[in-house]
Amino acid sequence: MKFPYRKLFLRDRTTGEIELILRPEAPITIHGQSCSMTCTGLVDSGSDTTVIPASLGRELGVTLIPSRRQGSGFGGHVLDFFTGEIELEIPMDESSVRWRVTVNFAEFATESQETIILGQAGFLEYFRATLDWDKARMTLAANRRLRAIQRK
């Protein structure tokens, strides 16, 4: 499945020039115990894990279990992690693919900082991903790992 990059135009604070930022994002439906929600997640090959805001997990009725480890982001900001089991679903061709996974949920300092990070564990481990800057798109193809867990 091909997903166009999100295009953002930001003004440089020092020069005032407009700069184009391209972000590989994918629509994702998160299925919790009490409801489901479709959101957009940033596909981040540099993130070790998939991270979802804890506030979203609570809204979906996910049982959040305190994790033994914390996460750190850009600038060394430390986030408290919880783990929880959900199902993720993304559109693929004329249908969709859905899988059960344990991910990290993070307490963000403010609501404006909350973001969904689709990282290695829980997301990218199940796909062959191609990030194409020139065409401003990302291509995801299910790999053997995803096909194996879907047969269970």
PDB file of C-alpha atoms in Angstrom:
ATOM      1  CA  MET A   1       0.000   0.000   0.000  1.00  0.00           C
ATOM      2  CA  LYS A   2       1.242   3.470  -0.855  1.00  0.00           C
ATOM      3  CA  PHE A   3       0.778   6.392   1.506  1.00  0.00           C
ATOM      4  CA  PRO A   4       1.571   9.964   0.471  1.00  0.00           C
ATOM      5  CA  TYR A   5       3.814  11.926   2.798  1.00  0.00           C
ATOM      6  CA  ARG A   6       2.156  14.653   4.800  1.00  0.00           C
ATOM      7  CA  LYS A   7       3.323  18.031   3.533  1.00  0.00           C
ATOM      8  CA  LEU A   8       3.911  20.783   6.073  1.00  0.00           C
ATOM      9  CA  PHE A   9       5.000  24.292   5.282  1.00  0.00           C
ATOM     10  CA  LEU A  10       6.853  25.923   8.158  1.00  0.00           C
ATOM     11  CA  ARG A  11       8.313  29.399   8.433  1.00  0.00           C
ATOM     12  CA  ASP A  12      12.000  29.616   9.375  1.00  0.00           C
ATOM     13  CA  ARG A  13      12.175  31.650  12.615  1.00  0.00           C
ATOM     14  CA  THR A  14      15.346  33.468  11.600  1.00  0.00           C
ATOM     15  CA  THR A  15      14.927  34.096   7.856  1.00  0.00           C
ATOM     16  CA  GLY A  16      11.148  34.040   7.525  1.00  0.00           C
ATOM     17  CA  GLU A  17      11.453  31.729   4.515  1.00  0.00           C
ATOM     18  CA  ILE A  18       8.898  28.971   4.035  1.00  0.00           C
ATOM     19  CA  GLU A  19      10.295  25.447   4.255  1.00  0.00           C
ATOM     20  CA  LEU A  20       8.659  22.234   3.043  1.00  0.00           C
ATOM     21  CA  ILE A  21       8.672  19.352   5.537  1.00  0.00           C
ATOM     22  CA  LEU A  22       7.641  15.881   4.383  1.00  0.00           C
ATOM     23  CA  ARG A  23       6.504  13.304   6.952  1.00  0.00           C
ATOM     24  CA  PRO A  24       5.847   9.598   6.397  1.00  0.00           C
ATOM     25  CA  GLU A  25       2.496   9.124   8.107  1.00  0.00           C
ATOM     26  CA  ALA A  26      -0.078   6.366   7.843  1.00  0.00           C
ATOM     27  CA  PRO A  27      -3.747   6.129   8.799  1.00  0.00           C
ATOM     28  CA  ILE A  28      -4.155   3.545  11.532  1.00  0.00           C
ATOM     29  CA  THR A  29      -7.132   2.221  13.422  1.00  0.00           C
ATOM     30  CA  ILE A  30      -6.440   1.318  17.033  1.00  0.00           C
ATOM     31  CA  HIS A  31      -8.814  -1.235  18.533  1.00  0.00           C
ATOM     32  CA  GLY A  32      -9.033  -1.253  22.321  1.00  0.00           C
ATOM     33  CA  GLN A  33     -11.209  -3.210  24.709  1.00  0.00           C
ATOM     34  CA  SER A  34     -14.099  -0.720  24.688  1.00  0.00           C
ATOM     35  CA  CYS A  35     -13.886   1.048  21.318  1.00  0.00           C
ATOM     36  CA  SER A  36     -11.794   1.803  18.236  1.00  0.00           C
ATOM     37  CA  MET A  37     -10.362   5.006  16.863  1.00  0.00           C
ATOM     38  CA  THR A  38      -8.814   5.912  13.508  1.00  0.00           C
ATOM     39  CA  CYS A  39      -5.831   8.238  13.768  1.00  0.00           C
ATOM     40  CA  THR A  40      -2.676   9.157  11.891  1.00  0.00           C
ATOM     41  CA  GLY A  41       0.695   7.874  13.061  1.00  0.00           C
ATOM     42  CA  LEU A  42       4.211   9.002  12.203  1.00  0.00           C
ATOM     43  CA  VAL A  43       6.219   6.098  10.795  1.00  0.00           C
ATOM     44  CA  ASP A  44       9.598   6.376  12.521  1.00  0.00           C
ATOM     45  CA  SER A  45      12.297   3.859  11.645  1.00  0.00           C
ATOM     46  CA  GLY A  46      14.489   5.389  14.368  1.00  0.00           C
ATOM     47  CA  SER A  47      11.996   4.559  17.122  1.00  0.00           C
ATOM     48  CA  ASP A  48      12.640   1.233  18.831  1.00  0.00           C
ATOM     49  CA  THR A  49       8.973   0.771  19.689  1.00  0.00           C
ATOM     50  CA  THR A  50       5.487   1.863  18.778  1.00  0.00           C
ATOM     51  CA  VAL A  51       4.296   4.544  21.198  1.00  0.00           C
ATOM     52  CA  ILE A  52       0.726   5.713  21.710  1.00  0.00           C
ATOM     53  CA  PRO A  53      -0.419   8.432  24.132  1.00  0.00           C
ATOM     54  CA  ALA A  54      -1.636   6.920  27.420  1.00  0.00           C
ATOM     55  CA  SER A  55      -4.675   9.226  27.318  1.00  0.00           C
ATOM     56  CA  LEU A  56      -5.739   7.533  24.076  1.00  0.00           C
ATOM     57  CA  GLY A  57      -5.192   4.100  25.626  1.00  0.00           C
ATOM     58  CA  ARG A  58      -7.452   4.979  28.542  1.00  0.00           C
ATOM     59  CA  GLU A  59     -10.115   6.299  26.151  1.00  0.00           C
ATOM     60  CA  LEU A  60      -9.989   2.986  24.236  1.00  0.00           C
ATOM     61  CA  GLY A  61     -10.358   0.985  27.468  1.00  0.00           C
ATOM     62  CA  VAL A  62      -6.865  -0.533  27.291  1.00  0.00           C
ATOM     63  CA  THR A  63      -5.495  -1.982  30.525  1.00  0.00           C
ATOM     64  CA  LEU A  64      -2.246  -0.051  31.027  1.00  0.00           C
ATOM     65  CA  ILE A  65       0.492  -1.826  32.961  1.00  0.00           C
ATOM     66  CA  PRO A  66       3.453   0.233  34.261  1.00  0.00           C
ATOM     67  CA  SER A  67       6.570  -0.680  32.295  1.00  0.00           C
ATOM     68  CA  ARG A  68       9.931  -1.381  33.887  1.00  0.00           C
ATOM     69  CA  ARG A  69      11.567   0.990  31.444  1.00  0.00           C
ATOM     70  CA  GLN A  70      11.135   4.549  30.322  1.00  0.00           C
ATOM     71  CA  GLY A  71      11.421   6.031  26.872  1.00  0.00           C
ATOM     72  CA  SER A  72      13.433   8.960  25.712  1.00  0.00           C
ATOM     73  CA  GLY A  73      12.849  11.195  22.753  1.00  0.00           C
ATOM     74  CA  PHE A  74      14.596  13.986  20.967  1.00  0.00           C
ATOM     75  CA  GLY A  75      16.576  16.120  23.393  1.00  0.00           C
ATOM     76  CA  GLY A  76      16.619  13.347  25.987  1.00  0.00           C
ATOM     77  CA  HIS A  77      13.089  13.997  27.222  1.00  0.00           C
ATOM     78  CA  VAL A  78      12.089  11.056  29.388  1.00  0.00           C
ATOM     79  CA  LEU A  79       8.629   9.534  29.083  1.00  0.00           C
ATOM     80  CA  ASP A  80       6.997   7.125  31.510  1.00  0.00           C
ATOM     81  CA  PHE A  81       5.874   4.028  29.632  1.00  0.00           C
ATOM     82  CA  PHE A  82       2.980   1.677  30.214  1.00  0.00           C
ATOM     83  CA  THR A  83       2.345  -1.423  28.153  1.00  0.00           C
ATOM     84  CA  GLY A  84      -0.986  -2.585  26.815  1.00  0.00           C
ATOM     85  CA  GLU A  85      -2.419  -4.973  24.291  1.00  0.00           C
ATOM     86  CA  ILE A  86      -4.350  -3.623  21.308  1.00  0.00           C
ATOM     87  CA  GLU A  87      -5.092  -4.457  17.720  1.00  0.00           C
ATOM     88  CA  LEU A  88      -3.748  -2.240  14.954  1.00  0.00           C
ATOM     89  CA  GLU A  89      -5.281  -2.027  11.492  1.00  0.00           C
ATOM     90  CA  ILE A  90      -4.149  -0.255   8.343  1.00  0.00           C
ATOM     91  CA  PRO A  91      -5.696  -0.090   4.881  1.00  0.00           C
ATOM     92  CA  MET A  92      -3.976  -2.352   2.337  1.00  0.00           C
ATOM     93  CA  ASP A  93      -5.151  -2.268  -1.269  1.00  0.00           C
ATOM     94  CA  GLU A  94      -8.942  -2.873  -1.291  1.00  0.00           C
ATOM     95  CA  SER A  95      -9.026  -4.327   2.226  1.00  0.00           C
ATOM     96  CA  SER A  96      -7.061  -3.883   5.435  1.00  0.00           C
ATOM     97  CA  VAL A  97      -4.645  -5.807   7.624  1.00  0.00           C
ATOM     98  CA  ARG A  98      -5.166  -6.167  11.363  1.00  0.00           C
ATOM     99  CA  TRP A  99      -2.929  -7.671  14.038  1.00  0.00           C
ATOM    100  CA  ARG A 100      -2.770  -7.979  17.821  1.00  0.00           C
ATOM    101  CA  VAL A 101       0.263  -6.468  19.507  1.00  0.00           C
ATOM    102  CA  THR A 102       1.602  -5.174  22.805  1.00  0.00           C
ATOM    103  CA  VAL A 103       2.797  -1.569  22.534  1.00  0.00           C
ATOM    104  CA  ASN A 104       4.066   1.203  24.762  1.00  0.00           C
ATOM    105  CA  PHE A 105       1.773   3.944  25.972  1.00  0.00           C
ATOM    106  CA  ALA A 106       3.405   7.187  27.117  1.00  0.00           C
ATOM    107  CA  GLU A 107       2.363   9.975  29.444  1.00  0.00           C
ATOM    108  CA  PHE A 108       3.106  13.186  27.546  1.00  0.00           C
ATOM    109  CA  ALA A 109       3.611  16.454  29.409  1.00  0.00           C
ATOM    110  CA  THR A 110       0.918  18.262  27.423  1.00  0.00           C
ATOM    111  CA  GLU A 111      -1.846  17.299  25.024  1.00  0.00           C
ATOM    112  CA  SER A 112      -0.144  19.263  22.227  1.00  0.00           C
ATOM    113  CA  GLN A 113       2.910  16.971  22.536  1.00  0.00           C
ATOM    114  CA  GLU A 114       0.878  13.783  22.138  1.00  0.00           C
ATOM    115  CA  THR A 115       1.683  11.860  18.991  1.00  0.00           C
ATOM    116  CA  ILE A 116       1.446   8.317  17.710  1.00  0.00           C
ATOM    117  CA  ILE A 117       4.822   6.885  16.760  1.00  0.00           C
ATOM    118  CA  LEU A 118       4.760   3.767  14.595  1.00  0.00           C
ATOM    119  CA  GLY A 119       8.214   2.368  15.360  1.00  0.00           C
ATOM    120  CA  GLN A 120      10.113  -0.878  14.933  1.00  0.00           C
ATOM    121  CA  ALA A 121       8.479  -3.138  17.557  1.00  0.00           C
ATOM    122  CA  GLY A 122       4.741  -3.436  17.023  1.00  0.00           C
ATOM    123  CA  PHE A 123       4.619  -1.882  13.561  1.00  0.00           C
ATOM    124  CA  LEU A 124       7.611  -1.818  11.199  1.00  0.00           C
ATOM    125  CA  GLU A 125       8.636  -5.345  12.191  1.00  0.00           C
ATOM    126  CA  TYR A 126       5.608  -6.542  10.178  1.00  0.00           C
ATOM    127  CA  PHE A 127       6.311  -4.697   6.917  1.00  0.00           C
ATOM    128  CA  ARG A 128       8.803  -4.119   4.184  1.00  0.00           C
ATOM    129  CA  ALA A 129       8.841  -0.327   4.174  1.00  0.00           C
ATOM    130  CA  THR A 130      10.124   1.928   1.420  1.00  0.00           C
ATOM    131  CA  LEU A 131      10.469   5.621   2.198  1.00  0.00           C
ATOM    132  CA  ASP A 132      10.731   7.595  -1.049  1.00  0.00           C
ATOM    133  CA  TRP A 133      11.543  11.261  -0.563  1.00  0.00           C
ATOM    134  CA  ASP A 134      11.598  12.036  -4.312  1.00  0.00           C
ATOM    135  CA  LYS A 135       8.049  10.734  -4.792  1.00  0.00           C
ATOM    136  CA  ALA A 136       6.937  11.936  -1.336  1.00  0.00           C
ATOM    137  CA  ARG A 137       5.427   8.585  -0.464  1.00  0.00           C
ATOM    138  CA  MET A 138       5.887   5.525   1.676  1.00  0.00           C
ATOM    139  CA  THR A 139       5.146   1.993   0.557  1.00  0.00           C
ATOM    140  CA  LEU A 140       4.291  -0.764   3.043  1.00  0.00           C
ATOM    141  CA  ALA A 141       4.082  -4.436   2.096  1.00  0.00           C
ATOM    142  CA  ALA A 142       3.230  -7.146   4.637  1.00  0.00           C
ATOM    143  CA  ASN A 143       6.202  -9.388   5.373  1.00  0.00           C
ATOM    144  CA  ARG A 144       6.338 -13.031   6.515  1.00  0.00           C
ATOM    145  CA  ARG A 145       6.069 -12.029  10.188  1.00  0.00           C
ATOM    146  CA  LEU A 146       2.688 -10.374   9.692  1.00  0.00           C
ATOM    147  CA  ARG A 147       1.357 -13.155   7.486  1.00  0.00           C
ATOM    148  CA  ALA A 148       2.432 -15.715  10.131  1.00  0.00           C
ATOM    149  CA  ILE A 149       0.587 -14.051  13.021  1.00  0.00           C
ATOM    150  CA  GLN A 150      -2.529 -13.476  10.916  1.00  0.00           C
ATOM    151  CA  ARG A 151      -2.853 -17.224  10.329  1.00  0.00           C
ATOM    152  CA  LYS A 152      -2.985 -18.019  14.053  1.00  0.00           C
TER     153      LYS A 152
END
